[in-house]
Amino acid sequence: MNLQTIDTLLFGDYVLTMNDGVGLIRNGAVAVHGTEIVAVGPAGELARRFAPVTTINGSGRVLMPGLVNTHCHVAMAYFRGLADDMHLKEWLEQHMWPAENRLLSPAFVADSAELACLEMLKGGITTVNDMYFFCDATAQSAKKMGMRAVIGAGIVDFPMISGNSADDYLAKAEEFIRQWQGDDLVNGCVAPHSAYACGPETLRRAKALADRLGCLMHLHVSETAWEVGEIQTRFGRRPVEHLAEIGVLDRNVIAVHCVWVDDREIALFAGHGVGVAHCVESNLKLASGFAPVVKMLNAGVTVAFGTDGAASNNDLNLLSEISTAAKLHKAVTNDPTVLNAKTALLMATRKGAEALGLGDRVGSLEPGKRADIISFDLRKPHLSPLYDVCSHIVYAARPTDVDLVMVNGRILVQDGTAVVCDEAEILAKAEYWRQKISPQGEGI
Ligand SMILES: [Zn+2]
């Protein structure tokens, strides 16, 4: 039998396909050619079928689909640790907004986004869904770093440094999204900030634009109790009821946070097929509350994980989000059986991809899907002994255990080191900007 020539054959003592449950294969392999996965199966079988140009050894490794971060503000990486331990209002009004107004520019956004992409890739995140301004700079950085990204063009009703009105933001969003249409790695989406920063007319126009361009709408929903009160005061109904009433909810919408949603609102999410990005550590740090994730899952809502921006977290570590969420919801519901390791891992991969409308391209290891693959090196004290691979990844693994990251068939991290960028240069740029953001700050 003639062997089929392929680019890369990756082996793993364990392969989690995340297809049909977690789809565990002992002594497995994944065959990759070009940007796609061509086969997944037992190592011996694939070794007999394929002649790879490159072979990746899988001893002590587990291969799985790359993690999907469904909510981030990557350009806020430079505000990491700038202001902590305060209320959301004070944090935004006295620290974030003044810093943004003083410093935001395409150059700032591009450099900060590079740092964020580097951090995410090294921690096994291969896809990010973002929301911010100066989107083209973010998109260029994601593309340069080789990361898969959905970049949300931010829309608000008031002037900020990148625009002066809803009309202006909507026009910029359309131009940006059209520019990146058809790119295999980076695409745009429409990102009205929230129902309190955008009136009903702006939200309707944002959704109409998303529908016209065939892309996702990405917005914050019910992050705080204040927001629920504010929307009730203005419109006489709760935020999700408000969004349903004005006709902007459907399966091409991802709602972020959803901390303060009641049973009726959860039913509205389920009925309209809205995806939810759960950002547990940001919600904890800002004392926003506990999102009713178990209720949402039981109602059939697609819930996935997001890191939120580094300014409110303070890292872009999805492994930590998975672990925190899996534990927190057990405590909140007084039930240790909820959000088990397999459910949590599905949320971080396949469900995340589905929530972003990318379920046919990424989120699991299957022939025909894009080759977004990560590998964990399990030969560590904190990962020994091994009884259950899912348990280790959810409850014990760290970003530094990720030793290989491939996106779209291209290896970006090898032996735990980024191979497509100059890491020292990215860190030096962070220090350069730190001096501008806070000259009296610590520095290194
Ligand atoms: Zn956010």
Coordinates of C-alpha atoms and ligand atoms in Angstrom, one line a residue:
M1 CA 0.0 0.0 0.0
N2 CA 1.3 3.4 -0.9
L3 CA 1.8 5.7 2.0
Q4 CA 0.1 9.1 1.8
T5 CA 2.6 12.0 2.1
I6 CA 1.6 14.6 4.8
D7 CA 3.2 17.5 6.5
T8 CA 3.0 16.4 10.1
L9 CA 2.2 13.3 12.2
L10 CA 1.7 14.1 15.9
F11 CA 1.8 11.2 18.4
G12 CA 0.4 11.2 21.9
D13 CA 0.2 8.7 24.7
Y14 CA -3.3 10.1 25.0
V15 CA -5.4 11.9 22.4
L16 CA -8.6 13.7 23.5
T17 CA -10.5 14.3 20.4
M18 CA -13.4 16.1 22.2
N19 CA -15.7 14.4 19.7
D20 CA -18.4 12.1 21.0
G21 CA -17.8 13.0 24.7
V22 CA -14.0 13.5 25.2
G23 CA -13.1 10.7 22.7
L24 CA -10.1 9.3 24.5
I25 CA -7.6 7.4 22.4
R26 CA -4.7 5.6 24.2
N27 CA -1.5 5.7 22.0
G28 CA -3.1 7.9 19.4
A29 CA -2.0 10.1 16.6
V30 CA -3.2 13.0 14.5
A31 CA -2.2 13.5 10.8
V32 CA -2.0 17.0 9.5
H33 CA -1.6 18.3 6.0
G34 CA -1.7 21.9 5.1
T35 CA -4.1 23.6 7.4
E36 CA -6.3 20.6 8.1
I37 CA -6.5 17.4 10.1
V38 CA -6.6 14.5 7.7
A39 CA -6.9 11.6 10.2
V40 CA -7.2 10.9 13.9
G41 CA -6.7 7.4 15.4
P42 CA -4.5 4.7 16.9
A43 CA -0.8 5.5 16.5
G44 CA 0.1 2.2 14.8
E45 CA -2.7 2.6 12.2
L46 CA -1.7 6.1 11.3
A47 CA 2.0 5.3 11.1
R48 CA 1.1 2.6 8.5
R49 CA -1.0 5.0 6.4
F50 CA 1.1 8.2 6.3
A51 CA 4.6 9.3 5.3
P52 CA 5.0 12.6 7.3
V53 CA 7.6 15.3 6.5
T54 CA 7.7 16.0 10.3
T55 CA 7.0 13.6 13.2
I56 CA 6.2 14.9 16.7
N57 CA 7.0 12.5 19.5
G58 CA 4.2 11.8 21.9
S59 CA 5.9 10.2 24.9
G60 CA 4.2 11.3 28.1
R61 CA 2.0 13.7 26.1
V62 CA -1.7 14.3 25.7
L63 CA -2.9 15.9 22.5
M64 CA -6.2 17.8 22.4
P65 CA -7.9 20.6 20.5
G66 CA -6.6 24.1 21.3
L67 CA -8.5 26.0 24.0
V68 CA -11.1 28.6 23.0
N69 CA -11.2 31.9 24.9
T70 CA -14.6 33.3 24.2
H71 CA -14.1 36.7 25.7
C72 CA -11.1 39.0 25.9
H73 CA -9.9 42.5 25.5
V74 CA -6.4 41.6 24.3
A75 CA -5.2 45.2 24.0
M76 CA -5.7 45.7 27.7
A77 CA -2.8 43.4 28.5
Y78 CA -0.7 46.5 29.1
F79 CA -3.1 47.5 32.0
R80 CA -2.4 44.3 33.8
G81 CA -2.0 45.1 37.5
L82 CA -2.3 48.8 37.0
A83 CA -5.3 49.1 39.3
D84 CA -6.6 46.3 41.5
D85 CA -8.9 45.7 44.5
M86 CA -11.6 48.3 43.8
H87 CA -15.1 48.6 42.6
L88 CA -15.9 48.4 38.9
K89 CA -17.1 52.0 38.7
E90 CA -14.0 53.4 40.3
W91 CA -11.7 51.0 38.4
L92 CA -13.2 52.1 35.1
E93 CA -13.8 55.8 35.7
Q94 CA -10.6 56.7 37.6
H95 CA -8.1 54.2 36.1
M96 CA -9.0 52.4 32.9
W97 CA -10.8 55.2 30.9
P98 CA -8.2 57.9 31.8
A99 CA -5.3 55.6 30.8
E100 CA -7.2 54.7 27.6
N101 CA -7.9 58.3 26.7
R102 CA -4.3 59.3 27.2
L103 CA -2.6 56.4 25.5
L104 CA -4.7 54.4 23.1
S105 CA -3.4 54.3 19.5
P106 CA -3.1 51.7 16.9
A107 CA 0.6 51.2 17.9
F108 CA -0.4 50.7 21.6
V109 CA -3.1 48.2 20.6
A110 CA -0.9 46.3 18.2
D111 CA 1.9 45.9 20.8
S112 CA -0.3 45.0 23.7
A113 CA -2.2 42.5 21.5
E114 CA 1.1 40.8 20.6
L115 CA 1.9 40.3 24.3
A116 CA -1.6 38.9 24.9
C117 CA -1.4 36.5 22.0
L118 CA 2.0 35.3 23.2
E119 CA 0.6 34.7 26.7
M120 CA -2.5 32.9 25.3
L121 CA -0.6 30.7 22.9
K122 CA 1.9 29.6 25.5
G123 CA -1.0 28.6 27.7
G124 CA -2.7 26.5 25.0
I125 CA -5.3 29.0 23.8
T126 CA -5.5 28.8 20.0
T127 CA -8.7 30.9 19.4
V128 CA -9.8 34.1 21.0
N129 CA -12.9 36.2 20.7
D130 CA -12.0 39.8 21.3
M131 CA -13.8 43.2 21.9
Y132 CA -12.0 46.5 21.7
F133 CA -11.2 49.5 19.5
F134 CA -8.6 50.0 16.8
C135 CA -9.5 46.5 15.6
D136 CA -7.3 46.4 12.6
A137 CA -4.2 46.7 14.8
T138 CA -5.4 43.8 16.9
A139 CA -6.2 41.7 13.8
Q140 CA -2.8 42.4 12.3
S141 CA -1.1 41.3 15.6
A142 CA -3.2 38.1 15.9
K143 CA -2.4 37.3 12.2
K144 CA 1.3 38.0 12.8
M145 CA 1.4 35.8 15.9
G146 CA -0.5 33.0 13.9
M147 CA -3.5 32.9 16.3
R148 CA -7.1 32.3 15.3
A149 CA -9.2 35.2 16.3
V150 CA -12.6 36.8 16.1
I151 CA -12.1 40.5 16.6
G152 CA -15.1 42.4 17.8
A153 CA -15.3 46.0 16.6
G154 CA -16.4 47.9 19.7
I155 CA -19.5 50.1 19.5
V156 CA -20.8 52.6 22.1
D157 CA -23.2 55.6 22.0
F158 CA -20.7 58.1 23.2
P159 CA -17.3 59.6 22.0
M160 CA -14.1 57.8 22.9
I161 CA -10.6 58.1 21.5
S162 CA -11.3 55.8 18.5
G163 CA -14.7 57.3 17.5
N164 CA -17.3 60.0 18.2
S165 CA -20.8 58.4 17.7
A166 CA -22.7 55.2 17.1
D167 CA -22.7 56.1 13.4
D168 CA -19.0 56.4 13.4
Y169 CA -18.3 53.1 15.3
L170 CA -20.8 51.2 13.1
A171 CA -19.2 52.5 9.9
K172 CA -15.7 51.6 11.2
A173 CA -17.0 48.1 12.2
E174 CA -18.4 47.5 8.7
E175 CA -15.2 48.6 7.0
F176 CA -13.1 46.5 9.3
I177 CA -15.2 43.3 9.1
R178 CA -15.4 43.5 5.3
Q179 CA -11.6 43.9 5.1
W180 CA -11.0 40.6 6.9
Q181 CA -13.8 38.6 5.3
G182 CA -12.5 35.4 3.8
D183 CA -9.3 35.3 5.9
D184 CA -8.7 31.8 7.1
L185 CA -7.4 32.8 10.5
V186 CA -8.7 36.2 11.6
N187 CA -12.3 37.6 11.1
G188 CA -14.3 40.4 12.5
C189 CA -17.5 40.6 14.5
V190 CA -19.8 43.3 15.7
A191 CA -19.3 44.2 19.4
P192 CA -21.8 46.7 20.9
H193 CA -20.4 47.1 24.4
S194 CA -23.7 46.5 26.4
A195 CA -27.3 47.4 26.7
Y196 CA -26.3 50.3 29.0
A197 CA -23.7 51.8 26.7
C198 CA -25.8 51.3 23.6
G199 CA -29.4 52.3 23.2
P200 CA -32.0 50.1 21.5
E201 CA -31.5 51.7 18.1
T202 CA -27.7 51.2 18.2
L203 CA -28.2 47.5 19.2
R204 CA -30.7 46.9 16.4
R205 CA -28.4 48.5 13.9
A206 CA -25.4 46.5 15.2
K207 CA -27.4 43.2 14.9
A208 CA -28.6 44.1 11.4
L209 CA -25.0 44.8 10.4
A210 CA -23.9 41.4 11.8
D211 CA -26.7 39.7 9.9
R212 CA -25.9 41.5 6.7
L213 CA -22.2 40.6 7.0
G214 CA -22.9 37.0 8.3
C215 CA -20.9 37.4 11.5
L216 CA -21.3 37.1 15.2
M217 CA -22.6 39.8 17.6
H218 CA -20.6 40.0 20.8
L219 CA -21.8 42.0 23.9
H220 CA -21.6 42.2 27.7
V221 CA -24.9 41.2 29.4
S222 CA -25.9 41.5 33.1
E223 CA -22.4 41.7 34.5
T224 CA -23.4 43.5 37.6
A225 CA -26.6 44.1 39.7
W226 CA -26.2 47.8 38.9
E227 CA -26.7 47.0 35.2
V228 CA -29.9 45.1 35.9
G229 CA -31.3 48.1 37.9
E230 CA -30.2 50.6 35.3
I231 CA -31.9 48.7 32.4
Q232 CA -35.0 48.2 34.5
T233 CA -35.1 51.9 35.3
R234 CA -34.6 52.9 31.6
F235 CA -36.8 50.3 29.9
G236 CA -38.9 48.6 32.6
R237 CA -37.5 45.2 32.0
R238 CA -34.4 43.1 32.8
P239 CA -31.5 43.1 30.3
V240 CA -32.1 39.8 28.6
E241 CA -35.8 40.5 28.3
H242 CA -34.9 43.9 26.9
L243 CA -32.6 42.3 24.2
A244 CA -35.2 39.8 23.3
E245 CA -37.9 42.5 23.1
I246 CA -35.9 44.6 20.7
G247 CA -35.2 41.5 18.6
V248 CA -31.4 41.1 18.7
L249 CA -31.1 37.6 20.2
D250 CA -30.3 34.5 18.1
R251 CA -27.8 31.8 17.7
N252 CA -25.2 34.2 16.2
V253 CA -25.0 36.2 19.5
I254 CA -22.5 35.6 22.3
A255 CA -23.5 37.2 25.6
V256 CA -20.7 37.8 28.1
H257 CA -20.8 37.4 31.9
C258 CA -24.6 36.8 32.4
V259 CA -24.1 36.9 36.2
W260 CA -27.5 38.4 37.0
V261 CA -29.9 36.4 34.8
D262 CA -33.1 34.9 36.2
D263 CA -34.9 31.7 35.1
R264 CA -37.0 33.5 32.5
E265 CA -33.9 35.1 31.0
I266 CA -32.1 31.7 30.9
A267 CA -35.1 30.3 29.0
L268 CA -34.8 33.2 26.6
F269 CA -31.1 32.3 26.0
A270 CA -32.0 28.7 25.4
G271 CA -34.9 29.5 23.2
H272 CA -32.9 31.9 21.0
G273 CA -29.8 29.7 20.9
V274 CA -27.6 32.5 22.4
G275 CA -24.1 31.4 23.5
V276 CA -22.7 32.5 26.9
A277 CA -19.1 33.4 27.7
H278 CA -18.5 32.7 31.4
C279 CA -15.6 34.8 32.9
V280 CA -15.5 33.4 36.4
E281 CA -12.2 35.0 37.6
S282 CA -13.1 38.5 36.4
N283 CA -16.5 38.2 38.1
L284 CA -14.8 37.1 41.3
K285 CA -12.1 39.8 41.2
L286 CA -14.6 42.6 40.6
A287 CA -17.1 41.1 43.0
S288 CA -19.7 41.0 40.3
G289 CA -21.3 37.8 41.6
F290 CA -21.7 34.1 40.6
A291 CA -23.2 33.4 37.2
P292 CA -25.8 30.6 37.3
V293 CA -23.8 28.4 35.0
V294 CA -25.3 25.1 36.2
K295 CA -28.8 26.3 35.6
M296 CA -27.8 27.6 32.1
L297 CA -26.2 24.3 31.2
N298 CA -29.3 22.4 32.5
A299 CA -31.5 24.6 30.3
G300 CA -29.5 23.6 27.3
V301 CA -27.6 26.9 26.9
T302 CA -24.1 26.7 25.2
V303 CA -21.8 28.0 27.9
A304 CA -18.1 28.5 27.3
F305 CA -15.2 30.1 29.1
G306 CA -13.6 33.6 28.7
T307 CA -10.6 35.2 30.5
D308 CA -11.9 38.8 30.0
G309 CA -9.1 41.3 29.7
A310 CA -5.9 41.0 31.7
A311 CA -6.7 44.3 33.5
S312 CA -9.5 42.6 35.4
N313 CA -8.2 39.0 35.9
N314 CA -5.1 39.5 35.8
D315 CA -3.9 36.8 33.4
L316 CA -5.1 35.2 30.2
N317 CA -5.0 31.7 31.6
L318 CA -7.9 29.6 30.4
L319 CA -6.7 26.5 32.4
S320 CA -7.1 28.5 35.5
E321 CA -10.6 29.7 34.4
I322 CA -11.6 26.0 33.8
S323 CA -10.4 24.9 37.2
T324 CA -11.9 27.8 39.1
A325 CA -15.2 27.5 37.5
A326 CA -15.4 23.7 38.0
K327 CA -14.7 24.2 41.7
L328 CA -16.7 27.4 42.3
H329 CA -20.0 26.0 40.9
K330 CA -19.7 23.0 43.1
A331 CA -19.5 25.2 46.2
V332 CA -22.2 27.6 45.0
T333 CA -24.7 24.8 44.3
N334 CA -23.6 22.7 47.2
D335 CA -23.2 19.8 44.8
P336 CA -19.8 18.3 44.0
T337 CA -21.1 16.4 41.0
V338 CA -21.8 19.5 38.9
L339 CA -19.5 20.8 36.2
N340 CA -17.4 17.6 36.2
A341 CA -14.0 17.6 34.5
K342 CA -15.4 16.3 31.1
T343 CA -18.1 18.9 31.0
A344 CA -15.6 21.7 31.8
L345 CA -13.2 20.5 29.1
L346 CA -15.9 20.4 26.5
M347 CA -16.9 24.0 27.4
A348 CA -13.2 25.0 26.9
T349 CA -13.0 23.4 23.5
R350 CA -16.0 22.3 21.4
K351 CA -18.6 24.4 23.1
G352 CA -16.4 27.4 22.9
A353 CA -16.0 26.9 19.1
E354 CA -19.8 26.4 18.8
A355 CA -20.6 29.6 20.7
L356 CA -18.4 31.5 18.3
G357 CA -20.0 29.9 15.2
L358 CA -16.7 28.1 14.5
G359 CA -18.0 24.6 15.4
D360 CA -17.5 23.3 11.9
R361 CA -13.9 24.4 11.8
V362 CA -12.3 24.0 15.3
G363 CA -13.0 22.7 18.8
S364 CA -12.4 19.0 18.3
L365 CA -9.9 16.8 16.5
E366 CA -11.7 15.4 13.5
P367 CA -10.7 15.0 9.8
G368 CA -11.7 18.0 7.8
K369 CA -11.3 20.4 10.7
R370 CA -8.5 23.0 11.0
A371 CA -5.4 21.7 12.7
D372 CA -5.5 23.7 16.0
I373 CA -3.8 21.2 18.3
I374 CA -2.1 21.5 21.7
S375 CA 0.0 19.0 23.6
F376 CA 0.6 18.8 27.4
D377 CA 3.7 17.2 28.8
L378 CA 2.4 15.1 31.7
R379 CA 5.8 14.1 33.1
K380 CA 5.6 16.6 36.0
P381 CA 5.4 16.1 39.8
H382 CA 2.0 17.9 39.9
L383 CA 0.6 15.6 37.2
S384 CA 1.8 12.3 38.7
P385 CA 0.5 9.7 39.0
L386 CA -2.0 9.6 36.2
Y387 CA -5.4 8.0 36.5
D388 CA -7.6 10.3 34.5
V389 CA -6.3 12.7 31.8
C390 CA -9.3 15.0 31.9
S391 CA -9.0 15.3 35.7
H392 CA -5.4 16.4 35.4
I393 CA -6.0 19.0 32.7
V394 CA -8.9 20.5 34.5
Y395 CA -7.7 20.4 38.1
A396 CA -3.9 20.3 38.0
A397 CA -2.4 21.4 34.7
R398 CA -0.7 24.8 34.2
P399 CA 0.1 26.9 31.2
T400 CA 3.8 25.9 31.5
D401 CA 2.7 22.2 30.9
V402 CA 1.7 23.1 27.3
D403 CA 4.7 22.1 25.3
L404 CA 3.4 22.3 21.7
V405 CA 0.8 24.5 20.0
M406 CA -0.3 24.3 16.4
V407 CA -2.7 26.6 14.8
N408 CA -4.0 26.1 11.2
G409 CA -1.3 23.4 10.7
R410 CA 1.5 25.7 11.8
I411 CA 3.6 25.1 14.9
L412 CA 3.7 28.2 17.0
V413 CA 5.0 26.9 20.3
Q414 CA 7.5 24.0 20.5
D415 CA 9.1 22.6 23.7
G416 CA 7.2 25.3 25.5
T417 CA 8.9 28.1 23.6
A418 CA 7.2 30.4 21.1
V419 CA 8.9 29.9 17.7
V420 CA 7.3 32.4 15.5
C421 CA 8.1 35.6 17.3
D422 CA 10.8 37.2 19.4
E423 CA 9.7 36.8 23.0
A424 CA 12.3 39.1 24.4
E425 CA 11.3 41.9 22.0
I426 CA 7.7 41.6 23.0
L427 CA 8.6 41.8 26.7
A428 CA 10.9 44.9 26.0
K429 CA 8.0 46.6 24.3
A430 CA 5.8 46.0 27.3
E431 CA 8.3 47.7 29.5
Y432 CA 8.6 50.6 27.0
W433 CA 4.8 51.2 27.3
R434 CA 4.8 50.7 31.0
Q435 CA 7.0 53.7 31.3
K436 CA 4.5 55.7 29.4
I437 CA 1.5 54.4 31.2
S438 CA 2.9 54.8 34.7
P439 CA 6.4 56.4 34.8
Q440 CA 6.5 56.2 38.6
G441 CA 5.6 52.4 38.5
E442 CA 8.0 49.7 39.5
G443 CA 9.5 48.5 36.2
I444 CA 12.1 45.8 36.0
Ligands
ZN1 ZN -15.3 42.3 28.8

